Coordinates of C-alpha atoms in Angstrom, one line a residue:
Chain A
M154 CA 0.0 0.0 0.0
S155 CA 2.7 2.5 1.0
A156 CA 4.7 1.4 -2.0
V157 CA 1.9 2.4 -4.3
Q158 CA 1.4 5.6 -2.5
Q159 CA 5.0 6.7 -2.6
R160 CA 5.5 5.9 -6.3
G161 CA 2.2 7.1 -7.6
S162 CA 1.5 4.3 -10.0
L163 CA 3.4 1.1 -10.9
T164 CA 2.7 -2.2 -12.5
Q165 CA 2.0 -5.4 -10.6
I166 CA 5.4 -6.8 -11.6
E167 CA 7.3 -3.7 -10.3
L168 CA 5.2 -3.9 -7.2
A169 CA 6.5 -7.4 -6.6
G170 CA 10.0 -6.2 -7.1
V171 CA 9.7 -3.3 -4.7
T172 CA 7.9 -5.1 -1.9
G173 CA 9.9 -8.3 -2.3
L174 CA 6.8 -10.4 -2.3
S175 CA 6.1 -13.0 -5.0
P176 CA 4.1 -12.0 -8.0
A177 CA 1.3 -14.3 -7.1
T178 CA 1.0 -12.9 -3.5
V179 CA 1.0 -9.3 -5.0
S180 CA -1.7 -10.3 -7.4
N181 CA -3.9 -11.7 -4.6
I182 CA -3.3 -8.6 -2.4
V183 CA -4.1 -6.3 -5.3
K184 CA -7.2 -8.2 -6.2
E185 CA -8.4 -8.0 -2.6
L186 CA -7.7 -4.3 -2.3
T187 CA -9.3 -3.5 -5.6
S188 CA -12.5 -5.2 -4.6
A189 CA -12.3 -3.2 -1.4
G190 CA -12.1 -0.1 -3.5
V191 CA -8.7 1.0 -2.3
L192 CA -6.7 0.3 -5.4
H193 CA -7.5 0.8 -9.0
T194 CA -6.0 -1.3 -11.8
S195 CA -5.8 -0.6 -15.5
P196 CA -4.3 -2.7 -18.3
S197 CA -1.1 -1.4 -19.8
T198 CA 2.1 -2.8 -21.3
R199 CA 5.6 -2.9 -19.9
S200 CA 8.5 -3.7 -22.2
G201 CA 6.1 -5.1 -24.7
R202 CA 4.3 -7.5 -22.3
R203 CA 0.9 -7.1 -20.9
A204 CA 0.9 -5.7 -17.4
L205 CA -1.5 -4.4 -14.8
Q206 CA -1.0 -0.7 -13.8
V207 CA -1.8 -0.3 -10.1
T208 CA -2.9 3.1 -8.7
L209 CA -4.8 4.2 -5.6
A210 CA -8.4 4.6 -6.4
R211 CA -9.4 8.3 -7.1
N212 CA -12.5 8.0 -4.9
L213 CA -10.2 7.9 -1.9
G214 CA -10.1 11.7 -2.1
L215 CA -7.8 14.6 -2.9
V216 CA -5.0 16.4 -1.2
A217 CA -3.8 19.9 -1.9
G218 CA -0.3 21.3 -1.8
V219 CA 0.2 25.1 -1.3
H220 CA 3.5 26.9 -1.8
F221 CA 3.9 30.5 -0.8
G222 CA 7.0 32.0 -2.4
T223 CA 8.3 35.5 -1.8
R224 CA 6.5 36.7 -5.0
S225 CA 4.1 33.9 -5.9
L226 CA 1.6 31.3 -4.8
R227 CA 1.3 27.9 -6.3
V228 CA -1.4 25.4 -5.6
A229 CA -1.7 21.8 -6.8
L230 CA -4.2 19.1 -6.3
A231 CA -3.4 15.4 -6.4
D232 CA -5.3 12.2 -5.8
A233 CA -4.2 9.6 -3.3
S234 CA -1.6 8.2 -5.8
M235 CA 0.2 11.5 -6.1
Q236 CA -1.1 12.0 -9.6
V237 CA -1.2 15.8 -10.0
L238 CA -4.7 16.7 -11.3
A239 CA -4.6 20.5 -11.2
D240 CA -1.8 23.0 -10.8
Q241 CA -2.1 26.8 -10.7
R242 CA 0.4 29.5 -10.1
M243 CA -0.3 33.1 -9.2
P244 CA 2.0 36.1 -8.7
L245 CA 1.8 37.8 -5.3
A246 CA 2.6 41.4 -4.3
P247 CA 6.0 42.1 -2.7
D248 CA 5.6 41.9 1.1
H249 CA 2.3 40.2 0.8
R250 CA 0.3 39.9 4.0
A251 CA -0.6 36.6 5.7
D252 CA -4.3 37.4 5.9
T253 CA -4.8 38.2 2.2
G254 CA -2.4 35.5 1.1
L255 CA -4.0 32.7 3.1
R256 CA -7.5 33.8 2.1
R257 CA -6.4 33.7 -1.6
A258 CA -4.9 30.3 -1.2
A259 CA -8.0 29.0 0.5
L260 CA -10.2 30.4 -2.3
L261 CA -7.9 29.0 -5.0
V262 CA -7.9 25.5 -3.4
A263 CA -11.7 25.6 -3.1
E264 CA -12.2 26.7 -6.8
M265 CA -9.7 24.1 -8.0
V266 CA -11.5 21.3 -6.1
E267 CA -14.7 22.5 -7.7
S268 CA -13.1 22.6 -11.2
L269 CA -12.4 18.9 -10.8
D270 CA -16.1 18.2 -10.2
A271 CA -15.2 17.1 -6.7
R272 CA -17.1 17.9 -3.5
P273 CA -15.3 20.0 -0.8
E274 CA -15.5 16.9 1.6
E275 CA -13.2 15.0 -0.8
L276 CA -10.3 17.2 0.2
L277 CA -8.6 15.1 2.8
A278 CA -5.6 17.2 3.8
V279 CA -3.6 20.3 2.8
G280 CA 0.2 20.7 3.0
V281 CA 1.6 24.2 3.0
G282 CA 5.1 25.5 2.4
V283 CA 6.1 29.0 3.5
P284 CA 9.5 30.7 3.0
A285 CA 10.3 31.1 6.7
P286 CA 11.2 28.7 9.5
V287 CA 8.1 27.0 10.8
D288 CA 7.5 25.3 14.2
V289 CA 5.9 22.2 12.7
R290 CA 4.3 21.1 16.0
S291 CA 2.3 24.3 16.3
G292 CA 2.2 25.3 12.6
R293 CA 3.3 28.8 13.4
I294 CA 6.0 30.9 11.7
A295 CA 8.9 30.5 14.2
T296 CA 10.9 33.7 13.5
V297 CA 10.4 37.4 13.5
G298 CA 11.2 39.6 10.5
M299 CA 12.0 36.8 8.0
L300 CA 8.7 37.1 6.2
R301 CA 7.2 40.5 6.8
G302 CA 3.5 40.4 7.6
W303 CA 3.7 36.8 8.6
D304 CA 5.4 36.9 12.0
G305 CA 4.0 34.4 14.4
V306 CA 1.0 33.6 12.2
A307 CA -0.6 30.3 13.0
V308 CA -0.9 29.2 9.3
T309 CA -2.4 25.8 10.3
D310 CA -5.3 27.3 12.3
V311 CA -6.2 29.9 9.8
L312 CA -6.3 27.6 6.8
A313 CA -7.8 24.6 8.7
E314 CA -10.7 26.9 9.6
E315 CA -11.2 28.2 6.1
L316 CA -11.0 24.8 4.4
G317 CA -12.2 22.4 7.1
T318 CA -9.4 19.9 6.6
P319 CA -6.2 19.0 8.5
V320 CA -3.4 21.3 7.5
T321 CA 0.3 20.7 7.8
V322 CA 2.8 23.5 7.5
D323 CA 6.5 23.4 6.9
N324 CA 9.3 25.5 5.5
D325 CA 9.2 25.5 1.7
A326 CA 12.9 24.4 1.3
N327 CA 12.2 21.5 3.7
L328 CA 9.3 20.4 1.4
G329 CA 11.5 20.8 -1.6
A330 CA 14.1 18.6 0.0
L331 CA 11.5 16.0 0.8
A332 CA 10.1 16.0 -2.8
E333 CA 13.6 15.7 -4.4
T334 CA 14.4 12.8 -2.0
R335 CA 11.1 11.0 -2.7
F336 CA 10.5 11.7 -6.4
G337 CA 13.4 13.8 -7.8
A338 CA 17.1 14.1 -8.3
A339 CA 18.0 12.7 -4.8
A340 CA 15.8 9.5 -5.1
G341 CA 17.7 6.6 -3.6
H342 CA 20.2 8.8 -1.7
D343 CA 20.4 9.1 2.0
A344 CA 21.6 12.2 3.7
V345 CA 20.3 14.7 1.2
A346 CA 21.1 18.4 1.4
Y347 CA 18.7 20.7 -0.6
L348 CA 19.4 24.4 -1.3
R349 CA 16.5 26.5 -2.6
V350 CA 17.9 29.6 -4.2
S351 CA 15.2 32.0 -5.4
H352 CA 14.3 35.4 -4.1
G353 CA 15.8 34.3 -0.8
V354 CA 17.9 31.3 0.1
G355 CA 16.6 28.3 2.1
G356 CA 17.7 24.8 2.7
G357 CA 16.5 21.4 3.9
L358 CA 18.1 18.3 5.2
V359 CA 16.8 14.8 4.9
L360 CA 18.4 12.1 7.1
G361 CA 17.2 8.5 6.9
G362 CA 14.2 9.6 4.9
R363 CA 13.1 12.1 7.5
L364 CA 13.3 15.9 7.4
V365 CA 15.5 17.5 10.1
H366 CA 13.6 20.2 11.8
G367 CA 15.7 20.9 14.8
R368 CA 14.4 22.6 18.0
A369 CA 12.0 25.0 16.4
G370 CA 12.2 24.6 12.7
V371 CA 15.3 26.7 11.9
A372 CA 17.4 23.6 10.9
G373 CA 18.8 23.9 7.4
E374 CA 18.5 27.7 7.1
I375 CA 21.6 27.9 5.0
G376 CA 20.7 31.4 3.7
H377 CA 21.7 32.7 7.1
V378 CA 25.1 31.0 7.4
T379 CA 27.8 33.7 7.8
I380 CA 29.9 34.2 4.7
D381 CA 31.6 37.4 5.8
E382 CA 31.7 38.5 9.4
N383 CA 32.0 42.1 8.5
G384 CA 29.5 41.9 5.7
P385 CA 26.2 43.8 5.2
I386 CA 23.4 43.6 7.7
C387 CA 20.8 40.9 6.7
R388 CA 17.0 41.0 7.2
C389 CA 17.5 38.4 10.0
G390 CA 19.6 40.9 11.9
N391 CA 22.9 39.2 11.5
R392 CA 25.9 40.3 9.4
G393 CA 27.2 38.9 6.2
C394 CA 24.7 36.0 5.7
L395 CA 24.8 34.0 2.5
E396 CA 21.5 35.7 1.5
T397 CA 23.2 39.2 1.6
F398 CA 25.4 37.9 -1.2
V399 CA 23.1 35.8 -3.4
G400 CA 19.5 36.9 -2.5
A401 CA 17.6 38.3 -5.5
P402 CA 17.5 41.9 -4.4
V403 CA 21.3 41.8 -4.1
L404 CA 21.9 40.2 -7.5
L405 CA 19.4 42.5 -9.2
G406 CA 20.9 45.5 -7.3
M407 CA 24.3 44.8 -8.7
L408 CA 22.9 44.9 -12.2
A409 CA 20.7 48.0 -11.7
S410 CA 23.1 50.7 -12.8
S411 CA 24.3 48.8 -15.9
H412 CA 21.2 46.8 -16.9
G413 CA 18.3 48.6 -15.4
H414 CA 15.3 47.0 -13.8
L415 CA 15.4 43.2 -14.3
T416 CA 13.8 40.2 -12.8
L417 CA 15.6 37.0 -11.8
R418 CA 14.2 35.3 -14.9
D419 CA 15.6 38.1 -17.1
V420 CA 19.0 37.7 -15.5
I421 CA 19.0 34.0 -16.2
A422 CA 17.8 34.4 -19.7
R423 CA 20.4 37.0 -20.5
A424 CA 23.2 35.0 -19.0
Q425 CA 22.2 32.1 -21.2
E426 CA 22.3 34.4 -24.2
G427 CA 25.8 35.3 -23.2
D428 CA 25.5 38.6 -21.5
A429 CA 28.8 39.0 -19.6
G430 CA 27.4 41.1 -16.7
C431 CA 24.6 38.6 -15.9
R432 CA 27.0 35.6 -16.3
R433 CA 29.4 37.2 -13.8
V434 CA 26.7 37.8 -11.3
L435 CA 25.6 34.2 -11.5
F436 CA 29.2 32.9 -11.4
D437 CA 29.9 34.9 -8.2
A438 CA 26.6 33.7 -6.7
G439 CA 27.6 30.1 -7.5
Q440 CA 30.9 30.6 -5.6
H441 CA 29.2 32.0 -2.6
L442 CA 26.8 29.2 -2.5
G443 CA 29.7 26.8 -2.8
V444 CA 31.3 28.2 0.3
A445 CA 28.1 27.7 2.4
A446 CA 27.4 24.3 0.9
A447 CA 31.0 23.2 1.6
N448 CA 30.6 24.0 5.3
L449 CA 27.4 22.1 5.3
C450 CA 29.0 19.1 3.6
N451 CA 31.8 19.1 6.2
L452 CA 29.2 18.9 9.0
V453 CA 26.7 16.5 7.5
D454 CA 28.6 14.7 4.7
P455 CA 25.5 14.2 2.5
E456 CA 25.5 11.8 -0.5
I457 CA 24.1 14.5 -2.7
V458 CA 23.5 18.3 -2.8
V459 CA 20.5 19.3 -4.8
V460 CA 20.1 22.9 -5.9
G461 CA 16.6 24.1 -6.6
G462 CA 14.7 27.4 -6.7
Q463 CA 14.6 29.8 -9.6
L464 CA 18.3 30.4 -9.8
A465 CA 19.0 26.7 -10.4
E466 CA 17.4 27.2 -13.9
A467 CA 20.7 28.9 -14.8
G468 CA 22.2 25.4 -14.8
E469 CA 25.9 25.0 -15.2
I470 CA 26.5 28.8 -15.2
L471 CA 25.7 28.7 -11.5
L472 CA 26.4 25.0 -10.6
G473 CA 29.9 24.9 -12.3
P474 CA 31.6 27.5 -10.0
M475 CA 29.6 26.1 -7.0
R476 CA 30.8 22.6 -7.6
T477 CA 34.4 23.8 -7.9
V478 CA 34.3 25.7 -4.6
V479 CA 32.6 22.7 -2.8
E480 CA 35.3 20.4 -4.0
Q481 CA 38.1 22.8 -2.9
R482 CA 36.6 23.4 0.6
T483 CA 35.4 20.0 1.7
V484 CA 37.6 17.4 3.4
P485 CA 38.9 15.1 0.6
S486 CA 37.1 11.8 0.9
T487 CA 38.0 8.4 -0.5
A488 CA 34.4 8.4 -1.9
G489 CA 35.3 11.3 -4.1
P490 CA 33.7 14.8 -4.1
V491 CA 30.1 15.1 -3.2
E492 CA 27.6 15.2 -6.1
V493 CA 26.1 18.7 -6.8
V494 CA 23.1 18.6 -9.1
A495 CA 20.2 20.7 -10.2
S496 CA 16.7 20.0 -8.9
R497 CA 14.8 17.6 -11.2
L498 CA 11.3 18.8 -10.1
G499 CA 12.3 22.4 -10.7
A500 CA 9.7 25.0 -9.7
A501 CA 7.3 22.2 -8.8
A502 CA 9.5 20.7 -6.1
E503 CA 8.1 22.6 -3.1
V504 CA 4.5 22.1 -4.1
R505 CA 5.1 18.4 -4.7
G506 CA 6.6 18.2 -1.2
A507 CA 3.5 20.0 0.2
L508 CA 1.4 17.3 -1.6
A509 CA 3.5 14.6 -0.1
V510 CA 3.2 15.8 3.5
A511 CA -0.6 16.3 2.9
L512 CA -0.8 12.7 1.8
D513 CA 1.2 11.6 4.8
T514 CA -1.2 13.5 7.1
A515 CA -4.2 12.0 5.4
G516 CA -2.7 8.5 5.8
V517 CA -1.9 9.1 9.4
S518 CA -5.3 10.5 10.3
G519 CA -6.9 7.5 8.6
S520 CA -8.9 9.4 6.0
L521 CA -7.5 7.1 3.3
G522 CA -9.6 4.3 4.7
V523 CA -6.5 2.3 5.5
T524 CA -3.5 3.1 7.6
V525 CA -0.4 3.1 5.5
Chain B
M1032 CA 3.8 72.4 -20.2
T1033 CA 7.3 72.7 -21.6
G1034 CA 8.4 71.9 -25.1
A1035 CA 9.7 68.6 -26.5
P1036 CA 11.0 66.1 -23.9
P1037 CA 14.5 65.9 -22.9
E1038 CA 12.9 63.7 -20.2
D1039 CA 14.7 62.3 -17.2
P1040 CA 12.7 59.4 -15.7
P1041 CA 13.1 58.8 -12.0
G1042 CA 15.1 55.8 -10.7
P1043 CA 16.8 53.1 -12.7
V1044 CA 14.5 53.2 -15.8
P1045 CA 17.0 52.9 -18.7
A1046 CA 15.3 53.2 -22.0
A1047 CA 13.3 56.2 -23.3
A1048 CA 9.5 55.9 -23.2
V1049 CA 7.8 54.1 -26.0
H1050 CA 4.7 55.9 -25.5
A1051 CA 4.3 59.2 -23.5
L1052 CA 1.5 61.5 -22.6
R1053 CA 2.4 65.2 -21.9
G1054 CA -0.1 67.6 -20.3
V1055 CA -3.1 65.6 -21.5
S1056 CA -6.6 66.8 -20.6
K1057 CA -9.9 65.5 -21.6
N1058 CA -13.4 66.8 -20.8
F1059 CA -16.8 65.2 -21.2
G1060 CA -19.1 68.2 -21.3
G1061 CA -18.5 69.8 -17.9
V1062 CA -16.8 66.8 -16.4
R1063 CA -13.0 67.2 -16.4
A1064 CA -12.0 63.5 -16.7
L1065 CA -8.3 64.1 -17.1
V1066 CA -6.4 67.2 -16.1
D1067 CA -2.8 67.8 -17.3
V1068 CA -1.7 64.2 -17.1
D1069 CA 1.9 63.2 -17.8
L1070 CA 2.7 59.5 -18.3
D1071 CA 5.6 57.4 -19.6
V1072 CA 5.3 53.8 -20.8
H1073 CA 8.4 51.8 -21.2
D1074 CA 9.3 48.6 -23.0
H1075 CA 9.6 45.5 -20.8
E1076 CA 7.8 47.1 -18.0
V1077 CA 4.4 46.8 -16.4
L1078 CA 2.9 50.2 -15.5
A1079 CA 0.0 50.0 -13.2
V1080 CA -2.5 52.8 -13.1
V1081 CA -4.7 52.8 -10.0
G1082 CA -7.4 55.1 -8.8
D1083 CA -10.8 55.3 -7.2
N1084 CA -14.1 55.1 -9.2
G1085 CA -14.3 58.1 -11.4
A1086 CA -10.6 59.0 -11.1
G1087 CA -10.3 58.9 -14.9
K1088 CA -8.7 55.5 -15.3
S1089 CA -10.8 54.3 -18.2
T1090 CA -10.5 57.6 -20.0
L1091 CA -6.8 57.4 -19.7
A1092 CA -6.9 53.9 -21.2
G1093 CA -9.0 55.3 -24.0
V1094 CA -6.5 58.2 -24.7
I1095 CA -3.5 55.8 -24.7
A1096 CA -5.2 53.4 -27.1
G1097 CA -6.6 56.1 -29.4
A1098 CA -10.3 55.7 -28.5
Y1099 CA -10.5 59.2 -27.2
R1100 CA -8.7 62.3 -28.6
P1101 CA -7.4 64.5 -25.8
D1102 CA -8.7 68.1 -25.7
A1103 CA -5.2 69.4 -24.7
G1104 CA -1.7 68.0 -24.5
R1105 CA 0.3 65.7 -26.7
L1106 CA 1.0 62.0 -27.3
L1107 CA 4.5 61.0 -28.1
L1108 CA 5.5 57.7 -29.7
D1109 CA 9.2 57.1 -29.4
G1110 CA 9.6 60.8 -28.7
A1111 CA 7.7 62.0 -31.8
P1112 CA 4.3 63.6 -31.5
V1113 CA 1.4 61.7 -33.0
V1114 CA -2.3 62.0 -33.2
L1115 CA -4.2 58.8 -32.8
G1116 CA -7.6 59.2 -34.6
S1117 CA -9.0 55.8 -33.8
P1118 CA -8.1 52.5 -32.0
G1119 CA -7.4 51.1 -35.5
E1120 CA -4.8 53.8 -36.1
A1121 CA -3.3 53.1 -32.7
R1122 CA -3.1 49.4 -33.6
T1123 CA -1.1 50.1 -36.8
R1124 CA 1.3 52.1 -34.7
G1125 CA 1.8 49.2 -32.2
I1126 CA -0.7 50.0 -29.4
A1127 CA -3.3 47.4 -28.6
A1128 CA -6.0 47.5 -26.0
V1129 CA -8.2 45.1 -24.2
F1130 CA -11.2 46.9 -22.8
Q1131 CA -13.4 46.0 -19.8
D1132 CA -16.1 44.5 -22.0
L1133 CA -13.6 42.5 -24.1
A1134 CA -15.6 43.2 -27.3
L1135 CA -15.8 39.5 -28.3
C1136 CA -18.6 38.1 -30.5
D1137 CA -20.2 35.4 -28.4
N1138 CA -21.6 33.5 -31.3
L1139 CA -18.4 33.2 -33.2
D1140 CA -15.6 30.7 -32.4
V1141 CA -12.1 31.5 -31.2
V1142 CA -10.5 31.7 -34.6
E1143 CA -13.3 33.9 -36.1
N1144 CA -13.0 36.3 -33.1
L1145 CA -9.2 36.5 -33.4
F1146 CA -9.2 37.3 -37.1
L1147 CA -12.5 39.3 -37.4
G1148 CA -11.9 42.2 -39.8
H1149 CA -8.4 41.0 -40.9
E1150 CA -8.9 37.4 -42.0
S1151 CA -6.1 35.7 -43.9
T1152 CA -7.3 34.8 -47.4
R1153 CA -6.1 32.5 -50.2
G1154 CA -7.6 33.8 -53.4
A1155 CA -11.2 34.5 -52.8
L1156 CA -11.4 32.0 -49.9
L1157 CA -10.6 32.3 -46.2
D1158 CA -7.4 30.5 -45.3
E1159 CA -8.8 28.7 -42.4
V1160 CA -5.8 26.4 -41.9
T1161 CA -3.3 29.2 -41.6
M1162 CA -5.6 31.1 -39.2
E1163 CA -6.2 28.1 -37.1
R1164 CA -2.5 27.3 -36.9
Q1165 CA -1.7 30.9 -36.0
A1166 CA -4.5 30.9 -33.3
W1167 CA -3.0 27.8 -31.7
E1168 CA 0.4 29.2 -31.8
L1169 CA -0.7 32.5 -30.2
L1170 CA -2.7 30.8 -27.5
G1171 CA 0.1 28.4 -26.8
Q1172 CA 2.5 31.3 -26.3
L1173 CA 0.1 32.8 -23.8
G1174 CA -0.1 29.5 -22.0
A1175 CA -3.8 29.4 -22.6
T1176 CA -5.9 26.4 -21.7
V1177 CA -8.6 26.8 -24.4
P1178 CA -10.1 23.4 -25.1
S1179 CA -10.7 24.1 -28.8
V1180 CA -10.3 27.0 -31.2
R1181 CA -13.5 26.0 -32.9
Q1182 CA -15.6 26.5 -29.9
P1183 CA -18.0 29.5 -29.7
V1184 CA -16.6 32.1 -27.4
R1185 CA -19.8 32.1 -25.2
T1186 CA -18.9 28.6 -24.0
L1187 CA -15.6 29.7 -22.5
S1188 CA -14.9 30.8 -19.0
G1189 CA -14.2 34.4 -18.0
G1190 CA -10.4 33.8 -17.9
Q1191 CA -10.4 32.0 -21.2
R1192 CA -12.4 34.8 -22.8
Q1193 CA -9.9 37.3 -21.4
V1194 CA -7.1 35.2 -23.0
V1195 CA -8.8 35.3 -26.4
A1196 CA -9.3 39.0 -26.2
V1197 CA -5.6 39.4 -25.3
A1198 CA -4.6 37.0 -28.1
R1199 CA -6.5 39.2 -30.5
A1200 CA -4.8 42.3 -29.2
L1201 CA -1.4 40.6 -29.7
L1202 CA -1.9 39.8 -33.4
G1203 CA 0.6 41.9 -35.3
S1204 CA 2.8 42.0 -32.1
P1205 CA 2.1 45.5 -30.7
R1206 CA 4.7 47.1 -28.5
V1207 CA 2.2 48.5 -26.0
V1208 CA -0.7 46.5 -24.6
V1209 CA -3.3 48.3 -22.5
F1210 CA -5.6 46.4 -20.1
D1211 CA -8.6 48.1 -18.7
E1212 CA -9.9 46.3 -15.5
P1213 CA -8.6 42.9 -16.6
T1214 CA -9.5 41.1 -13.3
A1215 CA -12.9 42.7 -12.6
S1216 CA -15.6 40.0 -12.4
L1217 CA -13.2 37.1 -12.6
G1218 CA -12.8 34.3 -10.1
I1219 CA -9.5 33.7 -8.3
R1220 CA -8.3 31.1 -10.8
Q1221 CA -9.0 33.3 -13.8
T1222 CA -7.4 36.2 -12.0
A1223 CA -4.3 34.1 -11.5
E1224 CA -4.3 33.3 -15.2
V1225 CA -4.5 36.9 -16.2
L1226 CA -1.7 37.9 -13.8
N1227 CA 0.5 35.1 -15.2
L1228 CA -0.4 36.3 -18.7
V1229 CA 0.8 39.9 -17.8
E1230 CA 4.0 38.5 -16.5
R1231 CA 4.6 36.6 -19.7
L1232 CA 3.9 39.7 -21.8
R1233 CA 6.4 41.6 -19.8
E1234 CA 9.0 38.8 -20.3
R1235 CA 8.4 38.9 -24.0
G1236 CA 9.4 42.6 -23.9
H1237 CA 6.0 44.2 -24.3
A1238 CA 5.2 47.4 -22.5
V1239 CA 2.1 46.7 -20.5
V1240 CA -0.3 49.2 -19.0
L1241 CA -2.7 47.8 -16.4
I1242 CA -5.6 49.8 -15.3
S1243 CA -7.6 48.8 -12.2
H1244 CA -8.8 49.7 -8.8
Q1245 CA -7.7 46.4 -7.3
A1246 CA -4.3 47.4 -6.0
T1247 CA -3.5 44.0 -4.5
D1248 CA -3.8 42.3 -7.9
L1249 CA -1.7 45.0 -9.5
Q1250 CA 1.0 44.9 -6.8
A1251 CA 1.6 41.3 -7.8
V1252 CA 2.9 42.2 -11.3
A1253 CA 3.6 45.9 -11.5
D1254 CA 7.0 47.5 -11.9
R1255 CA 5.7 51.0 -11.5
F1256 CA 2.6 52.6 -10.1
V1257 CA 0.8 55.8 -11.2
V1258 CA -2.1 56.8 -9.0
L1259 CA -4.9 58.8 -10.5
R1260 CA -7.1 60.9 -8.3
L1261 CA -9.9 63.1 -9.6
G1262 CA -8.4 63.2 -13.1
R1263 CA -4.9 64.2 -12.0
V1264 CA -1.8 62.2 -11.3
G1265 CA -1.7 61.8 -7.5
G1266 CA 1.6 60.1 -7.2
E1267 CA 4.1 57.9 -9.0
F1268 CA 5.8 55.0 -7.1
D1269 CA 8.4 52.3 -7.6
A1270 CA 6.4 49.0 -7.1
R1271 CA 9.3 47.4 -5.2
A1272 CA 9.2 50.2 -2.5
V1273 CA 5.5 51.0 -2.3
G1274 CA 3.2 49.5 0.3
Y1275 CA -0.6 48.9 -0.1
E1276 CA -1.2 51.7 2.5
D1277 CA 0.8 54.2 0.5
L1278 CA -1.3 53.4 -2.6
L1279 CA -4.5 53.6 -0.7
A1280 CA -3.4 57.0 0.8
A1281 CA -2.6 58.4 -2.6
M1282 CA -5.9 57.0 -4.1
T1283 CA -8.0 58.6 -1.4
G1284 CA -6.0 61.8 -1.1
A1285 CA -5.0 61.0 2.5
A1286 CA -1.4 61.7 1.4
L1287 CA -0.4 64.7 -0.7
P1288 CA 1.3 63.9 -4.0
T1289 CA 4.8 64.9 -2.7
D1290 CA 6.7 62.1 -4.5
R1291 CA 6.1 63.6 -8.0
K1292 CA 9.1 64.4 -9.9
S1293 CA 9.6 68.1 -9.5
S1294 CA 12.5 68.4 -12.0
R1295 CA 10.3 69.6 -14.9

């Protein structure tokens, strides 16, 4: 059951391989669960042979994933087999407020459920990612000043009241880390470090398949690792944080006098077209990221470092210099240098992670009809 | 009003204005809808015009897009004075507009709406194949989710109709696209679609003028704000630095227009 849930859909033969059960046993279990209405099978072919595709039945309900970025909101709906059924992005104002943002998210979720011809009760759980440290036990934003207008907001309570479903909140980079570990570039790796480099910089750590939250959700906040003790003051109140070197306002500010008003996407596009100034900005950002990532690697020694967020779309222009610095600054290992790769899920990583925790919540609370 | 513009735009706005209004006034009988309005529109930028009801927003949209001729003042395209006699003339000069009512024909399908009045022909016949292909191409670029281009427009949702209206405005790739109240009467999903669309237009290098009283929607995509109040420009702001309260104050007149460039 959990094998099907984690992979979305797979054939009966693959299911046997994954669970280590014999094909006949799997076939019996699948038959039983299909008649109980938990699984859904459809004929398909796999390497030219007839096979039975196994998915969770749609009538088990829906889950929603919500990702608040610094400048955008993304909402996705999936069924119990992690099949994404609807996905919608929406730009948000700079310094958007918690009250209007959460209300918009709730409205968007409700309208999207309706657009799938589903009833509101079919929504089993909602996972939410926000770009600030979150105390996952209380569902509150755990810091002050990191996300203006959201300090101390109890995201869980507000959304749960609007939507009438269980809500799980986590830091967006944590959710990205979880998604890349389960479905993306870090699948099959243990000890995964994920860096989300967008308007701000966040990070997430997955050890033994579980997210590391720390005492109150600040674990993995790599954006606030000190790069320069005498550097500029950061929005968090410290000096010389990684974010004061690679945050979007800083990168765009460096280009303002020569290139005018640009967005991050403009910078990436121009760098790929060969604009020297934009390339230089991304090159330097890669080096700074490398310094912070190397420190992290020396502490945690992850198998893989995944770089996500909008800046990762720059590809090797950013990752090349980052990799070089990481290699230089980590303790040489007989296992060779740590792998540094771009996110595979791209901009969808965080929302996929939000869907995954929503599904976990639904499974735990028993709404799926079975405990997984 | 001074002479031809050696203009110096505030802040880091590099290029000269594509389209500029200088000292524009417009009266409807005794009503002074616009009074001495200056406005610059730049490539690759979203300019948001906000204002209360009756602040002159729609009139301004009309003047920019050639639907109204100003009673006083001048329009400059790439720095050269022009007179826009009609929306059609504005279109040929690269200015397209999507008005509040969208002006679509409900009984016609998407392709017919897009090419109404300037159909592609092959000999004496309409070249349906080319038009349909162009329609799909255009809708694809806009990331539209229209089920079929042969569907009558009345069967489409509010957001989809908006996309069709925008697609029609984009035929002939205009440099300036003006939207008058694009998110009024739309649900949240459609609003999201329209805002995404505006972002995409900006990325493609169009100058976009958004006119609305919904400041929150505009804040999501705008680069620059101009606040209209009782027909006059009540303030100009950099979208990165301005808060909702500042806009509201300028719209209602709670704050005096002190931030206006005084160097003219």
